[in-house]
Coordinates of C-alpha atoms in Angstrom, one line a residue:
X432 CA 121.3 128.3 112.7
X433 CA 118.1 128.2 114.8
X434 CA 115.9 127.6 111.8
X435 CA 118.2 124.8 110.7
X436 CA 118.0 123.2 114.1
X437 CA 114.2 123.3 114.1
X438 CA 114.1 121.7 110.6
X439 CA 116.5 119.0 111.8
X440 CA 114.3 118.5 114.9
X441 CA 111.1 118.1 112.9
X442 CA 112.8 115.9 110.3
X443 CA 114.1 113.8 113.2
X444 CA 110.5 113.4 114.4
X445 CA 109.5 112.3 110.9
X446 CA 112.4 109.8 110.8
X447 CA 111.6 108.4 114.2
X448 CA 108.1 107.8 113.0
X449 CA 109.5 106.0 110.0
X450 CA 111.3 103.7 112.4
X451 CA 108.5 103.2 114.9
X452 CA 105.9 102.6 112.2
X453 CA 107.4 99.4 110.8
X454 CA 108.4 98.3 114.3
X455 CA 104.7 98.2 115.1
X456 CA 103.3 97.1 111.8
X457 CA 105.9 94.6 110.4
X458 CA 105.9 92.1 113.3
X459 CA 102.1 92.0 113.1
X460 CA 101.8 91.8 109.3
X461 CA 104.7 89.3 108.9
X462 CA 103.0 86.9 111.4
X463 CA 99.5 87.3 109.8
X464 CA 100.6 87.0 106.2
X465 CA 103.5 84.6 106.6
X466 CA 106.7 84.5 104.4
X467 CA 104.8 83.6 101.2
X468 CA 102.1 86.3 101.7
X469 CA 104.6 89.0 102.5
X470 CA 106.8 87.8 99.7
X471 CA 103.9 88.3 97.2
X472 CA 103.2 91.8 98.5
X473 CA 106.8 92.8 98.6
X474 CA 107.4 91.5 95.0
X475 CA 104.4 93.6 93.8
X476 CA 105.6 96.6 95.7
X477 CA 109.1 96.4 94.4
X478 CA 107.8 95.9 90.8
X479 CA 105.6 99.0 91.1
X480 CA 108.5 101.0 92.5
X481 CA 110.0 101.0 89.0
X482 CA 106.9 102.7 87.7
X483 CA 106.9 105.2 90.6
X484 CA 110.4 106.1 89.8
X485 CA 109.7 106.4 86.1
X486 CA 106.6 108.6 86.6
X487 CA 108.4 110.8 89.1
X488 CA 111.0 111.5 86.4
X489 CA 113.5 112.8 89.0
X490 CA 111.2 115.5 90.3
X491 CA 111.5 114.6 94.0
X492 CA 115.2 115.7 94.0
X493 CA 115.1 118.2 91.2
X494 CA 112.0 119.8 92.6
X495 CA 113.6 120.5 96.0
X496 CA 116.5 122.3 94.3
X497 CA 114.4 124.4 92.0
X498 CA 111.8 125.3 94.6
X499 CA 114.6 126.4 97.0
X500 CA 115.9 128.8 94.3
X501 CA 112.6 130.7 94.0
X502 CA 111.0 130.2 97.4
X503 CA 110.9 133.9 98.0
X504 CA 109.2 134.7 94.7
X505 CA 105.5 133.6 94.9
X506 CA 104.9 134.0 91.1
X507 CA 108.0 132.0 90.1
X508 CA 107.2 129.5 92.8
X509 CA 103.7 128.9 91.3
X510 CA 105.2 128.5 87.8
X511 CA 107.8 126.0 88.8
X512 CA 105.3 124.0 90.9
X513 CA 102.7 124.0 88.1
X514 CA 105.2 122.9 85.5
X515 CA 106.6 120.0 87.5
X516 CA 103.2 118.7 88.7
X517 CA 102.0 118.8 85.1
X518 CA 105.0 116.8 83.9
X519 CA 104.5 114.3 86.7
X520 CA 100.9 113.8 85.9
X521 CA 101.6 113.0 82.2
X522 CA 104.4 110.5 83.0
X523 CA 102.1 108.9 85.6
X524 CA 99.3 108.3 83.1
X525 CA 101.8 106.7 80.7
X526 CA 103.2 104.5 83.6
X527 CA 99.7 103.3 84.5
X528 CA 99.0 102.3 81.0
X529 CA 102.3 100.4 80.7
X530 CA 101.8 98.7 84.1
X531 CA 98.3 97.6 83.1
X532 CA 99.5 96.0 79.9
X533 CA 102.4 94.2 81.6
X534 CA 100.4 93.0 84.6
X535 CA 97.7 91.5 82.3
X536 CA 100.2 89.9 79.9
X537 CA 102.4 88.2 82.5
X538 CA 101.1 85.0 84.1
X539 CA 103.0 85.7 87.4
X540 CA 101.7 89.2 87.7
X541 CA 98.1 88.5 86.6
X542 CA 97.8 85.9 89.4
X543 CA 97.9 88.8 91.8
X544 CA 96.3 91.4 89.6
X545 CA 94.4 93.2 92.4
X546 CA 97.8 94.1 94.0
X547 CA 98.8 95.8 90.7
X548 CA 95.5 97.6 90.5
X549 CA 96.2 99.1 93.9
X550 CA 99.6 100.0 92.6
X551 CA 98.1 101.9 89.7
X552 CA 96.0 104.0 92.1
X553 CA 99.1 104.7 94.2
X554 CA 100.9 105.8 91.0
X555 CA 98.2 108.4 90.3
X556 CA 97.9 109.6 93.9
X557 CA 101.7 110.0 94.3
X558 CA 101.6 112.8 91.7
X559 CA 99.7 115.1 94.1
X560 CA 101.7 114.5 97.2
X561 CA 104.5 116.8 95.9
X562 CA 106.6 116.5 99.1
X563 CA 109.4 118.2 97.2
X564 CA 107.5 121.5 97.3
X565 CA 107.4 121.6 101.1
X566 CA 111.0 120.4 101.4
X567 CA 112.1 123.2 99.0
X568 CA 110.4 125.9 101.1
X569 CA 111.6 124.2 104.3
X570 CA 108.2 123.4 105.8
X571 CA 109.5 120.4 107.7
X572 CA 107.1 121.0 110.6
X573 CA 104.1 120.6 108.4
X574 CA 105.6 117.5 106.7
X575 CA 106.4 115.8 110.0
X576 CA 103.0 116.5 111.7
X577 CA 101.0 115.5 108.7
X578 CA 102.9 112.3 108.1
X579 CA 102.8 111.2 111.8
X580 CA 99.0 111.7 111.9
X581 CA 98.4 109.7 108.7
X582 CA 100.7 106.9 109.9
X583 CA 98.9 106.6 113.2
X584 CA 95.6 106.4 111.3
X585 CA 96.9 103.6 109.0
X586 CA 98.2 101.7 112.0
X587 CA 94.7 101.7 113.4
X588 CA 93.3 100.4 110.0
X589 CA 95.9 97.7 109.9
X590 CA 94.8 96.1 113.2
X591 CA 91.2 96.6 112.4
X592 CA 91.2 95.2 108.8
X593 CA 94.1 92.7 108.5
X594 CA 93.5 89.4 110.3
X595 CA 94.5 86.6 107.9
X596 CA 96.5 85.7 104.8
X597 CA 93.4 86.5 102.7
X598 CA 93.8 90.2 103.7
X599 CA 97.1 90.7 101.9
X600 CA 95.4 93.0 99.3
X601 CA 93.9 95.0 102.2
X602 CA 97.3 95.3 103.8
X603 CA 98.8 96.7 100.6
X604 CA 95.8 99.0 100.1
X605 CA 96.8 100.8 103.3
X606 CA 99.6 102.3 101.3
X607 CA 97.0 103.7 98.9
X608 CA 95.0 105.2 101.8
X609 CA 98.1 106.9 103.2
X610 CA 98.9 108.2 99.7
X611 CA 95.5 109.7 99.1
X612 CA 95.3 111.4 102.5
X613 CA 98.8 112.9 102.0
X614 CA 97.9 114.0 98.4
X615 CA 94.6 115.7 99.5
X616 CA 96.2 117.6 102.4
X617 CA 99.2 118.7 100.4
X618 CA 97.3 120.0 97.4
X619 CA 95.0 122.0 99.8
X620 CA 98.0 123.5 101.5
X621 CA 99.8 124.3 98.2
X622 CA 96.7 126.0 96.8
X623 CA 96.7 128.4 99.8
X624 CA 100.3 129.4 99.1
X625 CA 100.7 129.7 95.3
X626 CA 98.6 130.0 92.2
X627 CA 98.4 126.7 90.3
X628 CA 98.0 127.3 86.5
X629 CA 98.6 125.0 83.5
X630 CA 98.6 127.9 81.0
X631 CA 101.8 129.0 79.3
X632 CA 103.9 126.4 81.1
X633 CA 107.7 126.5 80.8
X634 CA 108.4 122.8 80.3
X635 CA 111.4 122.7 78.1
X636 CA 113.6 124.5 80.7
X637 CA 113.1 121.5 83.1
X638 CA 113.3 118.6 80.7
X639 CA 117.1 118.2 80.2
X640 CA 118.1 118.3 83.9
X641 CA 115.0 116.1 84.8
X642 CA 116.0 113.6 82.2
X643 CA 119.5 113.2 83.7
X644 CA 118.2 112.9 87.3
X645 CA 115.5 110.6 86.1
X646 CA 118.0 108.4 84.3
X647 CA 120.0 108.2 87.5
X648 CA 116.8 107.4 89.5
X649 CA 115.7 104.6 87.3
X650 CA 119.2 103.1 87.1
X651 CA 119.6 103.4 90.9
X652 CA 116.3 101.6 91.3
X653 CA 117.5 98.8 89.2
X654 CA 120.2 97.9 91.7
X655 CA 118.0 98.8 94.7
X656 CA 115.0 96.6 93.9
X657 CA 116.1 94.4 91.0
X658 CA 117.6 92.0 93.5
X659 CA 114.1 91.3 94.8
X660 CA 112.7 91.0 91.2
X661 CA 115.5 88.5 90.2
X662 CA 115.0 86.6 93.5
X663 CA 111.3 86.3 92.8
X664 CA 111.7 85.0 89.3
X665 CA 114.6 82.6 90.0
X666 CA 113.3 81.3 93.4
X667 CA 110.1 80.9 95.3
X668 CA 108.0 83.7 97.1
X669 CA 109.2 82.3 100.4
X670 CA 112.8 83.4 99.7
X671 CA 111.6 86.8 98.7
X672 CA 109.8 86.9 102.0
X673 CA 113.0 86.1 103.9
X674 CA 115.1 88.7 101.9
X675 CA 112.4 91.4 102.2
X676 CA 112.3 90.9 106.0
X677 CA 116.1 91.3 106.3
X678 CA 116.2 94.2 103.9
X679 CA 113.3 96.0 105.5
X680 CA 114.9 95.7 109.0
X681 CA 118.3 96.7 107.8
X682 CA 117.0 99.9 106.1
X683 CA 114.7 101.0 109.0
X684 CA 117.6 103.1 110.4
X685 CA 118.2 104.8 107.1
X686 CA 115.3 107.1 108.1
X687 CA 117.5 108.6 110.8
X688 CA 120.7 108.7 108.7
X689 CA 118.8 110.6 106.0
X690 CA 117.6 113.3 108.4
X691 CA 120.2 115.8 107.3
X692 CA 120.0 115.1 103.5
X693 CA 116.5 116.5 103.2
X694 CA 117.2 119.4 105.5
X695 CA 120.5 120.4 104.0
X696 CA 119.7 120.2 100.3
X697 CA 117.9 123.5 100.2
X698 CA 120.6 125.2 102.3
X699 CA 123.5 123.8 100.4
X700 CA 121.8 124.7 97.1
X701 CA 121.7 128.3 98.2
X702 CA 125.2 128.2 99.7
X703 CA 126.8 126.8 96.5
X704 CA 124.7 129.3 94.3
X705 CA 126.0 132.2 96.4
X706 CA 129.5 130.7 96.4
X707 CA 129.5 130.7 100.2
X708 CA 132.2 128.0 100.4
X709 CA 132.8 128.3 104.2
X710 CA 129.1 127.7 105.0
X711 CA 129.0 124.8 102.6
X712 CA 132.1 123.2 104.1
X713 CA 130.8 123.6 107.7
X714 CA 127.4 122.0 106.8
X715 CA 129.1 119.1 105.0
X716 CA 131.6 118.5 107.8
X717 CA 128.8 118.2 110.3
X718 CA 126.8 115.9 108.0
X719 CA 129.6 113.4 107.4
X720 CA 130.4 113.3 111.1
X721 CA 126.7 112.7 111.8
X722 CA 126.6 109.7 109.4
X723 CA 129.7 108.2 110.9
X724 CA 128.5 108.8 114.5
X725 CA 125.2 107.0 113.9
X726 CA 125.6 104.5 111.1
X727 CA 128.5 102.5 112.6
X728 CA 126.9 101.6 115.9
X729 CA 123.6 100.9 114.1
X730 CA 125.4 98.5 111.7
X731 CA 127.3 96.7 114.4
X732 CA 124.4 96.6 116.7
X733 CA 122.1 95.1 114.1
X734 CA 124.7 92.5 113.3
X735 CA 125.2 91.7 116.9
X736 CA 121.4 91.2 117.6
X737 CA 120.4 89.9 114.2
X738 CA 118.9 86.6 115.4
X739 CA 117.0 88.2 118.3
X740 CA 115.7 91.0 115.9
X741 CA 114.4 88.5 113.4
X742 CA 112.7 86.4 116.1
X743 CA 111.2 89.5 117.7
X744 CA 110.0 91.4 114.7
X745 CA 109.3 88.7 112.1
X746 CA 108.9 85.5 114.0
X747 CA 110.7 82.1 114.0
X748 CA 109.4 81.3 110.5
X749 CA 111.8 83.9 109.3
X750 CA 115.0 82.5 110.9
X751 CA 116.6 81.7 107.5
X752 CA 116.7 85.6 107.1
X753 CA 119.2 86.0 110.0
X754 CA 122.3 85.5 107.8
X755 CA 120.9 87.9 105.2
X756 CA 120.3 90.5 107.9
X757 CA 123.9 90.1 109.2
X758 CA 125.2 90.8 105.7
X759 CA 122.8 93.7 105.1
X760 CA 123.4 95.3 108.5
X761 CA 126.4 97.3 107.1
X762 CA 124.5 98.7 104.2
X763 CA 123.4 101.7 106.3
X764 CA 127.0 103.0 106.4
X765 CA 127.4 103.0 102.6
X766 CA 124.0 104.4 101.9
X767 CA 124.4 107.1 104.5
X768 CA 127.7 108.2 102.9
X769 CA 126.3 108.0 99.4
X770 CA 123.5 110.4 100.3
X771 CA 126.0 112.9 101.5
X772 CA 128.1 112.7 98.4
X773 CA 125.2 112.6 95.9
X774 CA 122.5 114.8 97.4
X775 CA 124.6 117.3 99.4
X776 CA 127.6 117.8 97.1
X777 CA 127.0 116.7 93.5
X778 CA 123.3 117.6 93.2
X779 CA 123.6 121.2 94.5
X780 CA 126.6 121.6 92.3
X781 CA 124.5 120.5 89.3
X782 CA 126.7 117.4 88.7
X783 CA 123.8 115.1 88.0
X784 CA 125.9 113.3 85.4
X785 CA 128.5 112.2 88.0
X786 CA 125.6 110.6 90.0
X787 CA 124.4 108.9 86.8
X788 CA 127.8 107.4 86.1
X789 CA 128.1 106.0 89.6
X790 CA 124.6 104.5 89.3
X791 CA 125.4 102.9 86.0
X792 CA 128.5 101.3 87.6
X793 CA 126.2 100.0 90.4
X794 CA 123.9 98.4 87.9
X795 CA 126.7 96.4 86.3
X796 CA 127.9 95.2 89.7
X797 CA 124.4 94.4 90.9
X798 CA 123.2 92.5 87.8
X799 CA 126.4 90.5 87.6
X800 CA 126.4 89.5 91.2
X801 CA 122.7 88.8 91.4
X802 CA 122.6 86.4 88.5
X803 CA 125.8 84.7 89.8
X804 CA 124.9 84.4 93.5
X805 CA 121.1 84.1 93.8
X806 CA 120.7 80.7 92.1
X807 CA 123.2 79.2 94.6
X808 CA 122.7 81.3 97.8
X809 CA 119.1 82.5 97.4
X810 CA 118.4 85.4 99.8
X811 CA 122.0 85.5 101.1
X812 CA 123.2 85.9 97.5
X813 CA 120.9 88.9 97.0
X814 CA 122.2 90.3 100.3
X815 CA 125.8 90.0 99.3
X816 CA 125.0 91.6 95.9
X817 CA 123.2 94.6 97.6
X818 CA 126.1 95.2 100.0
X819 CA 128.8 95.0 97.3
X820 CA 126.8 97.3 95.0
X821 CA 126.2 100.0 97.6
X822 CA 129.9 99.9 98.5
X823 CA 131.0 100.3 94.9
X824 CA 128.6 103.2 94.2
X825 CA 129.6 105.0 97.4
X826 CA 133.3 104.6 96.5
X827 CA 132.8 106.2 93.1
X828 CA 130.6 109.0 94.5
X829 CA 133.3 109.7 97.0
X830 CA 135.9 110.0 94.2
X831 CA 133.7 112.4 92.2
X832 CA 132.7 114.5 95.2
X833 CA 136.2 115.1 96.6
X834 CA 137.6 116.1 93.2
X835 CA 135.0 118.9 93.1
X836 CA 134.7 120.0 96.7
X837 CA 137.2 118.7 99.3
X838 CA 135.9 118.1 102.8
X839 CA 138.0 116.5 105.5
X840 CA 136.8 112.9 106.1
X841 CA 136.7 112.0 109.8
X842 CA 139.0 108.9 109.8
X843 CA 139.8 109.3 113.6
X844 CA 136.1 109.5 114.5
X845 CA 135.4 106.5 112.3
X846 CA 138.0 104.4 114.1
X847 CA 136.7 105.6 117.5
X848 CA 133.1 104.6 116.5
X849 CA 134.3 101.1 115.4
X850 CA 136.2 100.4 118.6
X851 CA 133.4 101.6 120.9
X852 CA 130.7 99.7 118.9
X853 CA 132.7 96.4 119.2
X854 CA 131.9 96.5 123.0
X855 CA 128.3 95.8 122.1
X856 CA 129.1 92.1 121.8
X857 CA 130.4 92.0 125.4
X858 CA 127.2 93.6 126.6
X859 CA 125.1 91.0 124.7
X860 CA 127.1 88.2 126.2
X861 CA 126.4 89.5 129.7
X862 CA 122.7 90.0 129.0
X863 CA 122.4 86.4 127.6
X864 CA 123.5 85.1 131.0
X865 CA 120.4 86.7 132.5
X866 CA 117.9 85.8 129.8
X867 CA 117.7 84.4 126.3
X868 CA 114.2 85.7 125.5
X869 CA 114.6 87.9 122.3
X870 CA 112.6 90.8 123.7
X871 CA 114.6 90.9 126.9
X872 CA 117.9 90.6 125.0
X873 CA 117.0 93.4 122.6
X874 CA 115.3 95.7 125.2
X875 CA 118.3 95.5 127.6
X876 CA 121.2 95.3 125.2
X877 CA 120.1 98.3 123.0
X878 CA 119.8 101.0 125.7
X879 CA 123.0 99.7 127.5
X880 CA 124.9 99.7 124.3
X881 CA 123.6 103.2 123.4
X882 CA 124.5 104.6 126.8
X883 CA 128.0 103.1 126.6
X884 CA 128.5 104.4 123.1
X885 CA 127.4 107.9 124.0
X886 CA 129.4 108.0 127.2
X887 CA 132.6 106.9 125.4
X888 CA 132.0 109.6 122.7
X889 CA 131.6 112.3 125.3
X890 CA 133.9 111.5 128.1
X891 CA 136.6 109.3 126.4
X892 CA 136.8 110.5 122.8
X893 CA 135.4 114.0 123.6
X894 CA 133.7 114.2 120.2
X895 CA 133.2 117.9 119.5
X896 CA 130.1 117.5 117.3
X897 CA 128.3 115.4 119.9
X898 CA 129.3 117.7 122.7
X899 CA 128.0 120.7 120.7
X900 CA 124.6 119.1 120.1
X901 CA 124.1 117.7 123.7
X902 CA 125.3 120.9 125.4
X903 CA 122.5 122.8 123.6
X904 CA 120.0 121.1 125.9
X905 CA 119.4 122.9 129.3
X906 CA 120.3 120.1 131.7
X907 CA 123.4 119.2 129.7
X908 CA 125.0 122.6 129.5
X909 CA 127.7 121.4 131.9
X910 CA 129.1 119.4 128.9
X911 CA 130.4 122.8 127.4
X912 CA 133.2 122.6 130.0
X913 CA 134.5 119.2 128.7

């Protein structure tokens, strides 16, 4: 398991950078660009996300699984990579042409045409990042180090180049810079490991499963970002800005929750292929417990500190986003569980159709609630719709997964996490008696709540999974005796 622990460690580093990066960039950008400027950028980014999903054609998930199957055969590895990168390139060219036509023909989109030009370049560059290749061969150290370095570089560019509302195109172009740097380094690394050739490609073999995964991806994207699109068309950019701020903050923690999904997919693919049910059950049990252990305190902590978080990271102009953030704070629990059921059970078992059915159900819930609630409740209506949709999809994925492969759900651990996290409100009340400054409230409440939560899990509830992880560190070996 040492290799698995190293992969988890490097993927945790990557996830921590995904959290710290927006914590540094978002407060600065949101104040410089304001709700309207951020709303315009986020609207364009969400719109372009559809084309990114379409052009990827399900390859980011399918590629990890297929690469994991042949990672020990360099010839087969080269063939699979070449075929998938070729398919991705073709679909990206089609996507760029469609995006160009739509952005020129729509008055709302053509008003910010430069943003969509940047998006077209991102579409093309995204082909050659091919992160799925490195995840499939479990090169998480390389992914983590490369990503952290590129993110640090783009942070420097942000502070150097973005100084006013007029720089919103430059702000969005930083995504293009990061994409091109990642693409260049990844293609160089791939070329050193496998032979890339576009002759005698075996494309037909990949098309059917790709189409199913792609259908699921595009449908999932509808309910993930269509709320922003509907909000943008039915209301003003300022409401998109409020909602985007709340959504971005609520989803920052998903980077940590998703640590195990990327690491376990290659392992579980092999375990299910070899019918090693005991290994698969052990990995899934740890994964579900990990999600419960982290997502519940994150959700309740975000709800508890929602006003201070908005004031600190977005500014007082975004105070209307507080209620939306409170609603969205619980989304991390459902998304975390959905990732386990979809990516760690159904996908390795080649049950892509089940994921597709759950996504279709999510679309129906999302579209119905968005059109019903947004005209009345604006950003809060979109938040309610998003939370209800994620809950519905997770429930259906749970049903499909446990019919195929039963894993014990940690109901006791869930109740323990809820009871312990409820104490965060008492800690905040005590901190407010000392200071009401948002930075003080957040900086003091978060570590105190985290320390209380961890202590309760170790010494009161005696959580075996937590004890196993912590006792692995030298100074904490004494925990093995608990």
